[in-house]
GROMACS .gro file of C-alpha atoms in nm:
model
  240
    1ASP     CA    1  -0.419  -5.603   3.409
    2PHE     CA    2  -0.162  -5.324   3.457
    3MET     CA    3  -0.335  -5.174   3.758
    4ILE     CA    4  -0.373  -5.532   3.906
    5SER     CA    5  -0.005  -5.580   3.848
    6LEU     CA    6   0.092  -5.252   3.995
    7ARG     CA    7  -0.107  -5.315   4.315
    8GLU     CA    8   0.047  -5.667   4.341
    9LEU     CA    9   0.390  -5.511   4.298
   10TYR     CA   10   0.314  -5.256   4.577
   11LYS     CA   11   0.194  -5.521   4.814
   12ARG     CA   12   0.499  -5.733   4.761
   13ASP     CA   13   0.779  -5.475   4.740
   14GLY     CA   14   0.635  -5.162   4.871
   15GLU     CA   15   0.832  -4.843   4.789
   16ASP     CA   16   1.133  -5.046   4.670
   17ALA     CA   17   0.937  -5.156   4.363
   18THR     CA   18   1.129  -5.162   4.029
   19THR     CA   19   1.028  -5.134   3.672
   20ASP     CA   20   1.179  -5.482   3.591
   21ALA     CA   21   0.964  -5.637   3.865
   22LEU     CA   22   0.653  -5.461   3.718
   23TYR     CA   23   0.718  -5.607   3.377
   24ASP     CA   24   0.761  -5.959   3.519
   25ILE     CA   25   0.436  -5.949   3.703
   26PHE     CA   26   0.244  -5.802   3.419
   27PHE     CA   27   0.370  -6.059   3.169
   28GLU     CA   28   0.329  -6.349   3.407
   29ARG     CA   29  -0.041  -6.262   3.407
   30MET     CA   30  -0.046  -6.252   3.025
   31SER     CA   31   0.147  -6.579   3.018
   32GLU     CA   32  -0.120  -6.746   3.231
   33PHE     CA   33  -0.403  -6.604   3.018
   34ILE     CA   34  -0.242  -6.729   2.694
   35GLU     CA   35  -0.190  -7.082   2.841
   36ARG     CA   36  -0.561  -7.099   2.937
   37LYS     CA   37  -0.666  -6.981   2.597
   38LEU     CA   38  -0.447  -7.240   2.422
   39ILE     CA   39  -0.584  -7.518   2.635
   40ILE     CA   40  -0.936  -7.420   2.544
   41ALA     CA   41  -0.860  -7.389   2.177
   42SER     CA   42  -0.694  -7.730   2.186
   43ARG     CA   43  -1.005  -7.885   2.320
   44GLU     CA   44  -1.211  -7.710   2.047
   45VAL     CA   45  -0.986  -7.827   1.765
   46ALA     CA   46  -0.999  -8.186   1.896
   47LEU     CA   47  -1.377  -8.175   1.891
   48ARG     CA   48  -1.377  -8.031   1.536
   49ARG     CA   49  -1.157  -8.319   1.412
   50GLN     CA   50  -1.378  -8.584   1.585
   51ARG     CA   51  -1.702  -8.457   1.427
   52PRO     CA   52  -1.620  -8.212   1.151
   53SER     CA   53  -1.979  -8.181   1.015
   54ALA     CA   54  -2.147  -8.126   1.348
   55VAL     CA   55  -1.958  -7.820   1.461
   56LEU     CA   56  -2.016  -7.514   1.237
   57THR     CA   57  -1.912  -7.158   1.307
   58PHE     CA   58  -2.018  -6.806   1.173
   59GLY     CA   59  -1.697  -6.807   0.962
   60ASP     CA   60  -1.805  -7.122   0.772
   61CYS     CA   61  -2.083  -6.924   0.600
   62PHE     CA   62  -1.810  -6.752   0.400
   63TYR     CA   63  -1.593  -7.035   0.287
   64THR     CA   64  -1.688  -7.187  -0.056
   65ASP     CA   65  -1.587  -7.545   0.046
   66SER     CA   66  -1.803  -7.524   0.353
   67ILE     CA   67  -2.103  -7.398   0.163
   68LYS     CA   68  -2.057  -7.678  -0.085
   69SER     CA   69  -2.019  -7.968   0.165
   70GLY     CA   70  -2.216  -7.830   0.461
   71GLU     CA   71  -1.916  -7.910   0.676
   72CYS     CA   72  -1.690  -7.707   0.897
   73PHE     CA   73  -1.405  -7.572   0.698
   74SER     CA   74  -1.157  -7.544   0.982
   75ALA     CA   75  -1.212  -7.899   1.090
   76SER     CA   76  -1.025  -8.036   0.800
   77ALA     CA   77  -0.769  -7.749   0.770
   78LYS     CA   78  -0.406  -7.840   0.807
   79TYR     CA   79  -0.334  -7.551   1.046
   80HIS     CA   80  -0.561  -7.399   1.307
   81PHE     CA   81  -0.500  -7.046   1.437
   82GLU     CA   82  -0.656  -6.773   1.647
   83ILE     CA   83  -0.554  -6.400   1.663
   84GLN     CA   84  -0.414  -6.304   2.005
   85ALA     CA   85  -0.473  -5.931   2.035
   86PHE     CA   86  -0.275  -5.701   2.263
   87GLN     CA   87  -0.521  -5.428   2.327
   88MET     CA   88  -0.476  -5.059   2.409
   89LEU     CA   89  -0.093  -5.054   2.347
   90GLY     CA   90  -0.071  -4.673   2.391
   91THR     CA   91  -0.237  -4.673   2.732
   92VAL     CA   92  -0.038  -4.965   2.851
   93ALA     CA   93   0.289  -4.814   2.724
   94ASP     CA   94   0.201  -4.474   2.882
   95CYS     CA   95   0.134  -4.649   3.213
   96PHE     CA   96   0.470  -4.828   3.226
   97ILE     CA   97   0.637  -4.492   3.104
   98ALA     CA   98   0.465  -4.292   3.388
   99PHE     CA   99   0.565  -4.548   3.664
  100ASP     CA  100   0.930  -4.559   3.545
  101GLN     CA  101   0.975  -4.194   3.498
  102LEU     CA  102   0.785  -4.047   3.784
  103VAL     CA  103   0.825  -4.301   4.057
  104VAL     CA  104   1.153  -4.487   3.975
  105ARG     CA  105   1.378  -4.240   3.790
  106GLU     CA  106   1.263  -3.894   3.900
  107ARG     CA  107   1.107  -3.981   4.231
  108LYS     CA  108   0.840  -3.717   4.205
  109MET     CA  109   0.595  -3.937   4.391
  110THR     CA  110   0.590  -4.265   4.579
  111LEU     CA  111   0.426  -4.560   4.443
  112GLY     CA  112   0.179  -4.546   4.727
  113GLU     CA  113   0.085  -4.192   4.637
  114LEU     CA  114   0.041  -4.274   4.274
  115ILE     CA  115  -0.198  -4.569   4.343
  116SER     CA  116  -0.398  -4.354   4.597
  117ALA     CA  117  -0.432  -4.091   4.331
  118VAL     CA  118  -0.559  -4.334   4.072
  119ASP     CA  119  -0.807  -4.490   4.324
  120ALA     CA  120  -0.942  -4.140   4.380
  121ASN     CA  121  -0.978  -4.072   4.017
  122PHE     CA  122  -0.712  -3.804   4.088
  123GLU     CA  123  -0.969  -3.596   4.292
  124GLY     CA  124  -0.769  -3.400   4.535
  125TYR     CA  125  -0.440  -3.508   4.356
  126GLU     CA  126  -0.418  -3.243   4.095
  127ARG     CA  127  -0.039  -3.217   4.123
  128ILE     CA  128  -0.001  -3.587   4.053
  129LEU     CA  129  -0.250  -3.577   3.771
  130ALA     CA  130  -0.056  -3.287   3.607
  131LEU     CA  131   0.269  -3.485   3.639
  132CYS     CA  132   0.118  -3.804   3.503
  133ARG     CA  133  -0.021  -3.604   3.197
  134LYS     CA  134   0.303  -3.429   3.144
  135ALA     CA  135   0.518  -3.746   3.159
  136ASP     CA  136   0.658  -3.893   2.836
  137LYS     CA  137   0.406  -4.073   2.611
  138TYR     CA  138   0.422  -4.317   2.324
  139GLY     CA  139   0.399  -4.103   2.024
  140ILE     CA  140   0.638  -3.817   2.120
  141ASP     CA  141   0.960  -4.009   2.007
  142THR     CA  142   1.175  -3.976   2.326
  143GLU     CA  143   1.436  -4.229   2.424
  144LEU     CA  144   1.236  -4.343   2.732
  145SER     CA  145   0.900  -4.378   2.559
  146ASN     CA  146   1.052  -4.555   2.259
  147ALA     CA  147   1.242  -4.802   2.484
  148HIS     CA  148   0.919  -4.903   2.658
  149VAL     CA  149   0.719  -4.942   2.339
  150LYS     CA  150   1.002  -5.171   2.205
  151ARG     CA  151   1.034  -5.358   2.536
  152ILE     CA  152   0.652  -5.429   2.551
  153THR     CA  153   0.592  -5.528   2.191
  154ASP     CA  154   0.918  -5.745   2.187
  155ARG     CA  155   0.787  -5.933   2.493
  156VAL     CA  156   0.438  -5.970   2.365
  157SER     CA  157   0.545  -6.114   2.026
  158ARG     CA  158   0.789  -6.356   2.186
  159LEU     CA  159   0.552  -6.473   2.461
  160VAL     CA  160   0.263  -6.546   2.227
  161ILE     CA  161   0.486  -6.733   1.980
  162GLU     CA  162   0.680  -6.925   2.236
  163LYS     CA  163   0.362  -7.036   2.436
  164SER     CA  164   0.206  -7.146   2.106
  165ARG     CA  165   0.512  -7.337   1.973
  166PRO     CA  166   0.450  -7.675   2.160
  167TYR     CA  167   0.075  -7.671   2.046
  168PHE     CA  168   0.188  -7.595   1.688
  169GLU     CA  169   0.444  -7.880   1.685
  170ARG     CA  170   0.200  -8.125   1.858
  171GLU     CA  171  -0.153  -8.017   1.705
  172ARG     CA  172  -0.076  -7.762   1.424
  173LEU     CA  173  -0.242  -7.505   1.649
  174PHE     CA  174  -0.101  -7.161   1.711
  175LEU     CA  175  -0.194  -6.803   1.818
  176MET     CA  176  -0.094  -6.507   1.594
  177PRO     CA  177   0.008  -6.191   1.780
  178SER     CA  178  -0.172  -5.877   1.695
  179ILE     CA  179  -0.197  -5.524   1.826
  180GLN     CA  180  -0.563  -5.461   1.765
  181SER     CA  181  -0.860  -5.333   1.977
  182ASP     CA  182  -1.101  -5.221   1.707
  183THR     CA  183  -1.371  -5.039   1.906
  184TRP     CA  184  -1.325  -5.233   2.221
  185HIS     CA  185  -1.127  -4.939   2.361
  186LEU     CA  186  -1.442  -4.754   2.394
  187LYS     CA  187  -1.644  -5.016   2.573
  188TYR     CA  188  -1.368  -5.118   2.805
  189GLY     CA  189  -1.292  -4.753   2.880
  190GLU     CA  190  -1.647  -4.690   3.000
  191GLN     CA  191  -1.618  -4.991   3.239
  192TYR     CA  192  -1.275  -4.925   3.412
  193GLY     CA  193  -1.133  -4.677   3.650
  194ALA     CA  194  -0.848  -4.426   3.616
  195THR     CA  195  -0.491  -4.536   3.505
  196VAL     CA  196  -0.157  -4.398   3.602
  197ASN     CA  197  -0.099  -4.223   3.263
  198GLY     CA  198  -0.347  -3.957   3.373
  199ARG     CA  199  -0.651  -4.117   3.207
  200LEU     CA  200  -0.970  -4.048   3.413
  201ALA     CA  201  -1.221  -4.320   3.505
  202HIS     CA  202  -1.473  -4.422   3.234
  203THR     CA  203  -1.296  -4.263   2.941
  204ALA     CA  204  -1.158  -4.421   2.631
  205PHE     CA  205  -0.833  -4.614   2.619
  206SER     CA  206  -0.601  -4.592   2.319
  207GLN     CA  207  -0.702  -4.772   2.001
  208ASN     CA  208  -0.497  -5.030   1.799
  209THR     CA  209  -0.145  -4.903   1.750
  210ASN     CA  210  -0.246  -4.531   1.788
  211PRO     CA  211  -0.114  -4.323   2.069
  212THR     CA  212  -0.346  -4.213   2.337
  213ASN     CA  213  -0.568  -3.926   2.218
  214GLY     CA  214  -0.375  -3.610   2.272
  215ALA     CA  215  -0.044  -3.776   2.348
  216ALA     CA  216   0.117  -3.733   2.010
  217ARG     CA  217   0.199  -3.364   2.099
  218GLU     CA  218   0.517  -3.342   1.896
  219GLY     CA  219   0.350  -3.389   1.555
  220VAL     CA  220   0.305  -3.659   1.291
  221THR     CA  221   0.684  -3.732   1.227
  222ALA     CA  222   0.742  -3.790   1.587
  223MET     CA  223   0.440  -4.029   1.607
  224LEU     CA  224   0.564  -4.220   1.307
  225ASN     CA  225   0.921  -4.242   1.445
  226SER     CA  226   0.771  -4.378   1.770
  227MET     CA  227   0.585  -4.641   1.582
  228LEU     CA  228   0.918  -4.768   1.430
  229ASN     CA  229   0.997  -4.903   1.770
  230ILE     CA  230   0.702  -5.152   1.755
  231THR     CA  231   0.853  -5.496   1.695
  232GLN     CA  232   0.754  -5.592   1.337
  233GLY     CA  233   0.833  -5.959   1.360
  234GLY     CA  234   0.530  -6.186   1.449
  235PHE     CA  235   0.247  -5.935   1.450
  236VAL     CA  236  -0.014  -5.987   1.186
  237SER     CA  237  -0.192  -5.665   1.231
  238GLY     CA  238  -0.191  -5.326   1.403
  239ALA     CA  239  -0.385  -5.059   1.230
  240LEU     CA  240  -0.303  -4.683   1.274
   0.00000   0.00000   0.00000
């Protein structure tokens, strides 16, 4: 989603692209996804309430009331929720940081050059790869990296909660924001190409709230200080 957003930004604004515009495009994509997910969940909840004993889920095998009655536990629940995970926080944050620092602030490369380097998996673009890897990263406790981590997690939390609010008030249905990827960072990493933080194609993304592997180069204290910038309100999980 980040790379799609970056390409849309370049197509629209060219070399005049701004960090604010990139944030807006990225989170518009996320907003559309959450709305689709809420619509599907709403239909599912409606079905469960119509025929509570006819729709069983894997989770029902672990609820005492479901086992006793043979009916779907969540069909009669007062509230219905799903976890909305924001995956690979470290990778996403590092990508925003790299664009902001190298293209917008320091102008060490153009946006077009950066996209071309990523598309080539940085082959023939060793200078750009070195700059991307040297750029600030989530986990090193700098003003720039901390600001982006706070901005991203603030916006994720508010977006998920605000999009869910009408469904909660109308249907007692809501999504709970989370920063969790479990082991999906490995599977997805194998499937996707390079990213602007200097990650090569078909390699792992970051996991859960962890910095990208090797990014926390200033030690454990700096890493923990960086994590303090993750918005605490609203998130239900985010393992380190």
